[in-house]
Coordinates of C-alpha atoms and ligand atoms in Angstrom, one line a residue:
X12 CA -7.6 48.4 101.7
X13 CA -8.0 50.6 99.5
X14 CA -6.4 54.0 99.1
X15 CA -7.7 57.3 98.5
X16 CA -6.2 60.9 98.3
X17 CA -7.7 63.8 98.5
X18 CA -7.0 67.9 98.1
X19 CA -7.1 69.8 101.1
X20 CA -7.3 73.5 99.9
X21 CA -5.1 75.5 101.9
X22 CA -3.9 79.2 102.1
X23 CA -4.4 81.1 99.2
X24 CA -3.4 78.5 96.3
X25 CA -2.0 75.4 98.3
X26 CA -2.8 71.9 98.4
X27 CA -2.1 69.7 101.0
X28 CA -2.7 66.5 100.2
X29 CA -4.2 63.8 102.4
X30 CA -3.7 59.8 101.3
X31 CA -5.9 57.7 103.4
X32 CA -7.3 54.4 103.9
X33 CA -10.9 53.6 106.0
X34 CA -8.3 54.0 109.3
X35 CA -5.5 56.5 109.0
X36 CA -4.3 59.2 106.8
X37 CA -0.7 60.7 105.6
X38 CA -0.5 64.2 105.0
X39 CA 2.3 66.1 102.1
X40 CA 3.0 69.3 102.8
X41 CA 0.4 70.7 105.8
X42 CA 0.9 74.5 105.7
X43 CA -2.2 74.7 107.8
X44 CA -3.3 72.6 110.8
X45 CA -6.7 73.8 111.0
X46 CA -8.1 72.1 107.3
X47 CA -6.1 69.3 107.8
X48 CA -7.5 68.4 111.4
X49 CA -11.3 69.3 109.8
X50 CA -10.8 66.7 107.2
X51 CA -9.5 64.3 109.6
X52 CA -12.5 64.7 111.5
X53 CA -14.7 64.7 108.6
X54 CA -13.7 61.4 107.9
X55 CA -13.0 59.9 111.2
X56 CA -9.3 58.9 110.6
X57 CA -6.2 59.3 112.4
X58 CA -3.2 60.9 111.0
X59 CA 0.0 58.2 110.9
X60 CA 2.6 60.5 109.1
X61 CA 3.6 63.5 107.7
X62 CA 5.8 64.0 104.0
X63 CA 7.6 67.3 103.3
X64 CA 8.9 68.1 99.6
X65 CA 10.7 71.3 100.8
X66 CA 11.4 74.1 103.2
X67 CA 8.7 76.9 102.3
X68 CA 6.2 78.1 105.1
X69 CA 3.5 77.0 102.6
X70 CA 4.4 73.3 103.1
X71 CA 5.3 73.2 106.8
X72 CA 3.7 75.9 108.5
X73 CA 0.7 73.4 110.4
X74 CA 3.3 70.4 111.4
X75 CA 3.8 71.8 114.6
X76 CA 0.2 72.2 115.6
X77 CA -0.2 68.5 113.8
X78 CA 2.7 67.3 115.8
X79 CA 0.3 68.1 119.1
X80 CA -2.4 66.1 118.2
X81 CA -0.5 63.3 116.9
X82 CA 2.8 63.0 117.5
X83 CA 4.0 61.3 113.8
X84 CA 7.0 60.8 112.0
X85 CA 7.8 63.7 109.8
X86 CA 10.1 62.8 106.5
X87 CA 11.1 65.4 104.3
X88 CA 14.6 66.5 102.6
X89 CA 17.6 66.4 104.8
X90 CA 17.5 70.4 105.4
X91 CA 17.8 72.0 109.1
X92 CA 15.4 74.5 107.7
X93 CA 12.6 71.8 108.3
X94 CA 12.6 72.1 112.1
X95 CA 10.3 69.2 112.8
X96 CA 11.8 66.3 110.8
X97 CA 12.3 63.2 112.1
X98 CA 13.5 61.3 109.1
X99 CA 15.6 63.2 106.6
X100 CA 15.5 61.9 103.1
X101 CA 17.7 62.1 99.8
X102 CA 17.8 60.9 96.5
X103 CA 17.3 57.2 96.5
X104 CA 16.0 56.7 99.6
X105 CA 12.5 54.6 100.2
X106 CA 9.6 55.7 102.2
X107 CA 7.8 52.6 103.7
X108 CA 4.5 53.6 105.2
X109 CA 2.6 51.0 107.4
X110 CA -1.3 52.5 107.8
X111 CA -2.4 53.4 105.1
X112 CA -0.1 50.9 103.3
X113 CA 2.6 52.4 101.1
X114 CA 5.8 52.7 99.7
X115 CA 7.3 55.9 97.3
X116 CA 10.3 56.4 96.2
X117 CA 12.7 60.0 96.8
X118 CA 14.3 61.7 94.2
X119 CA 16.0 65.2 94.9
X120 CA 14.5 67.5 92.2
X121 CA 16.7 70.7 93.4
X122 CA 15.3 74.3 91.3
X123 CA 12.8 75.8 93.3
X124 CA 14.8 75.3 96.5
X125 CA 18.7 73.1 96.9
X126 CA 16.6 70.7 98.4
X127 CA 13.5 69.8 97.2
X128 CA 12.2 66.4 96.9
X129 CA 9.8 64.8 95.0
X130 CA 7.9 61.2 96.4
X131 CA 6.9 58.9 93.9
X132 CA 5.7 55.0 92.7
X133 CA 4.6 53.9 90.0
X134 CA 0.9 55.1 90.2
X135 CA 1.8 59.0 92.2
X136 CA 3.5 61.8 91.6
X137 CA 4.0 64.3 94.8
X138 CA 5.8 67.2 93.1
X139 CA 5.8 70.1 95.3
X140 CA 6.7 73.1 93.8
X141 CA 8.6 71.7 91.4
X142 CA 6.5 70.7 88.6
X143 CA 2.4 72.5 88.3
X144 CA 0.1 71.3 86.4
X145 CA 1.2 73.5 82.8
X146 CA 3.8 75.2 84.5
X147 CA 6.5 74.9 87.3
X148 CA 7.9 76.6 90.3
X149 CA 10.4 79.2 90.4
X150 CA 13.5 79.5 90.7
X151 CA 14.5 80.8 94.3
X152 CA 17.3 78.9 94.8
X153 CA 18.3 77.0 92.1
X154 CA 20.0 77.4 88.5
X155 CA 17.8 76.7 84.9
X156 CA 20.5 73.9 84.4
X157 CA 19.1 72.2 88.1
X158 CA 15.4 72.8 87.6
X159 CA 15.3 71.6 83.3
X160 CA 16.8 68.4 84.7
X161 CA 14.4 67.8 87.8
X162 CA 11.7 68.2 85.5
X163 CA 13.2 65.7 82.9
X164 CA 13.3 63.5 85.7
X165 CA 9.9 63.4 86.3
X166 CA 8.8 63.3 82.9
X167 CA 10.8 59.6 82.7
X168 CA 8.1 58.6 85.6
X169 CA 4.9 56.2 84.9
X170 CA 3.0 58.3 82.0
X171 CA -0.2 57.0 83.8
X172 CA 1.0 58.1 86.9
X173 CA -0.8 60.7 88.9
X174 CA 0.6 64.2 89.6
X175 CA 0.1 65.5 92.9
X176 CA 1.4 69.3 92.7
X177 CA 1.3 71.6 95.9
X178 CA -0.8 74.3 94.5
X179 CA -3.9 75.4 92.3
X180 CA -2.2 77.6 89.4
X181 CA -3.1 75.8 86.5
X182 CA -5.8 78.4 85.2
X183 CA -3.2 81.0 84.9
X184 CA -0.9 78.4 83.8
X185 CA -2.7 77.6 80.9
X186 CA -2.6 81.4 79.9
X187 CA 0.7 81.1 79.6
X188 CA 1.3 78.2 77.9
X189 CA -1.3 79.4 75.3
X190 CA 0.5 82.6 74.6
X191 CA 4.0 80.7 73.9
X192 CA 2.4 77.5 72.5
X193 CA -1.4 78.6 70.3
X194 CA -1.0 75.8 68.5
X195 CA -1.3 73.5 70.7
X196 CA -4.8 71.2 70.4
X197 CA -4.4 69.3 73.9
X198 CA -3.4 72.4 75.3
X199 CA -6.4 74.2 73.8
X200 CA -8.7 71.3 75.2
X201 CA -6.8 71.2 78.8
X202 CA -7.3 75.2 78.8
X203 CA -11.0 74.8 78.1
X204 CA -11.3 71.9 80.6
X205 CA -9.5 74.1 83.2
X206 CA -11.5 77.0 82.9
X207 CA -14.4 74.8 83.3
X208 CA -13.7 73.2 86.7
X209 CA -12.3 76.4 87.9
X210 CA -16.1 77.9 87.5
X211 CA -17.2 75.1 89.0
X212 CA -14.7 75.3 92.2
X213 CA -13.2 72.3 91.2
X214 CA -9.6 71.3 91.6
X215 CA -7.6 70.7 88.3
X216 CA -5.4 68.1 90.4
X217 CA -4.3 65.5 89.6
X218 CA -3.9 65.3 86.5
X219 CA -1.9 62.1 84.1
X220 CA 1.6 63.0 83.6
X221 CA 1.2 61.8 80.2
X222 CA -1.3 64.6 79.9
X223 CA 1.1 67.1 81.2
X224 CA 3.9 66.2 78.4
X225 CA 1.5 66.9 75.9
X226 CA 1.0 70.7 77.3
X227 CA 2.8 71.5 79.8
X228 CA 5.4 74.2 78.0
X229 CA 8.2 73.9 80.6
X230 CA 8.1 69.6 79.9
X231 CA 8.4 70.6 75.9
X232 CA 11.2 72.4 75.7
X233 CA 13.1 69.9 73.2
X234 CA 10.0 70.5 70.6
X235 CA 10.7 72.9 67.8
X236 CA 7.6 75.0 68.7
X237 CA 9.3 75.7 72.2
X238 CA 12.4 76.5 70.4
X239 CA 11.1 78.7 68.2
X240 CA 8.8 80.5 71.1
X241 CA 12.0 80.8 73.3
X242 CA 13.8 82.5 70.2
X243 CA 10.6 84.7 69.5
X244 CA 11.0 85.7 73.1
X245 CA 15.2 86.6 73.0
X246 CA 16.5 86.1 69.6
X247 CA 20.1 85.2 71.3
X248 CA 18.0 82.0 73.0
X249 CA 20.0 78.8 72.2
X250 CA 18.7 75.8 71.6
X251 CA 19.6 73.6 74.3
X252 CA 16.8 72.4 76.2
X253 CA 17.9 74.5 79.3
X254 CA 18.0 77.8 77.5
X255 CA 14.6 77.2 75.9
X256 CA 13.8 76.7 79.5
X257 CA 15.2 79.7 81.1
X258 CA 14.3 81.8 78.5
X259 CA 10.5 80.7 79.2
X260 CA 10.8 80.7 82.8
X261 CA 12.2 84.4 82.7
X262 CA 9.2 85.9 80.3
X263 CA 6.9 84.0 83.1
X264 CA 8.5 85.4 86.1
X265 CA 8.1 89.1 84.4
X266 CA 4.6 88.4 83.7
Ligands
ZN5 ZN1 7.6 76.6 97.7
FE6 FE1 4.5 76.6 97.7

């Protein structure tokens, strides 16, 4: 059967994404029961599952409610933070869903909390907060170190791959990006792109990963344009892939 997945805009910026089949539905990351039980509706499917990349209200605050309409399985990162888990995950671990029929892989992608995790074949990419489209999350409990080598992580995955992030921030990602990269043609096409499914309410997600490693700053931070934008930015920068990163990351977080 075949599968399908689909944004379900929640909050201000999130997305929770729904994969489904003609039957049943999984959800990542519900921070809101209400949308996710209207699209269920809408499409006359039942929910089977829930997936969890990390602790923050945003991703977790509707399981609960979800729980009382169907009680599901909930996997998500081994963290007692995450009240409603059923089956805590690490690194290396395998999530075998039944209805609609699927397997991804874990891999702990620690930065924008200790425990973050990111599921993944060979086809999807669900990222959290870890990686955005032309951008990534921040830092709230995690060192520049943690979150450079998540992120290199990721970029090894499927090029063709989709990536599945948990919220809409690529407009004002590409902003960014522009300012520390101008050069950049596939980022200046990606920007325009953006802006144009923005003003048409669209969602930017998902997007090829191989698309991101051409523009996404924070996944180019070996390039010498990124090195010499990170050394613009504090002359004292190294050139390790890691300072380029957290000298980046800190201009964005004061912005
Ligand atoms: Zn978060
Ligand atoms: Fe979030």
């Amino acid at each position: 059967m075949t599968i399908r997945i689909e944004p379900i805009p929640a909050l201000e910026s999130n997305y929770i994404w729904m994969i489904h089949d003609d039957h049943a539905a999984v959800l990542v990351d519900p921070g809101c029961a209400e949308v996710a039980l209207s699209a269920l509706k809408a499409h006359g499917i039942s929910l089977t599952g829930i997936l969890v990349t990390h602790h923050h209200a945003d991703h977790i605050a509707g399981i609960p409610r979800l729980l009382e309409e169907y009680p599901v399985p909930v996997w998500g990162p081994a963290d007692e933070r995450i009240a409603t888990l059923t089956h805590p995950l690490q690194e290396g671990d395998t999530v075998d869903l039944d209805s609609p029929k699927l397997t991804l892989e874990v891999m702990a992608t620690p930065g924008h909390t200790s425990s973050h995790i990111t599921f993944f074949n060979d086809t999807m990419i669900f990222c959290g907060d870890t990686l955005f489209s032309i951008g990534c999350g921040r830092l709230f409990e995690g060192t520049p170190a943690q979150m450079q080598n998540a992120l290199d992580r990721i970029a090894r995955l499927a090029p063709d791959a989709l990536v599945y992030c948990g919220h809409e921030y690529t407009e004002a990602n590409c902003a960014f990006a522009l300012s520390v990269e101008p050069n950049n043609p596939a980022l200046a096409q990606r920007a325009q792109a953006v802006a144009q499914l923005r003003a048409n309410g669209q969602p930017t997600l998902p997007v090829t990963l191989g698309d991101e490693l051409k523009t996404n700053p924070f996944l180019r931070t070996r390039l010498p344009s990124l090195i010499a934008a990170a050394r613009q930015i504090d002359p004292d920068c190294g050139t390790t892939a890691t300072e380029v990163f957290a000298t980046l990351r800190a201009l964005k977080d004061s912005r």
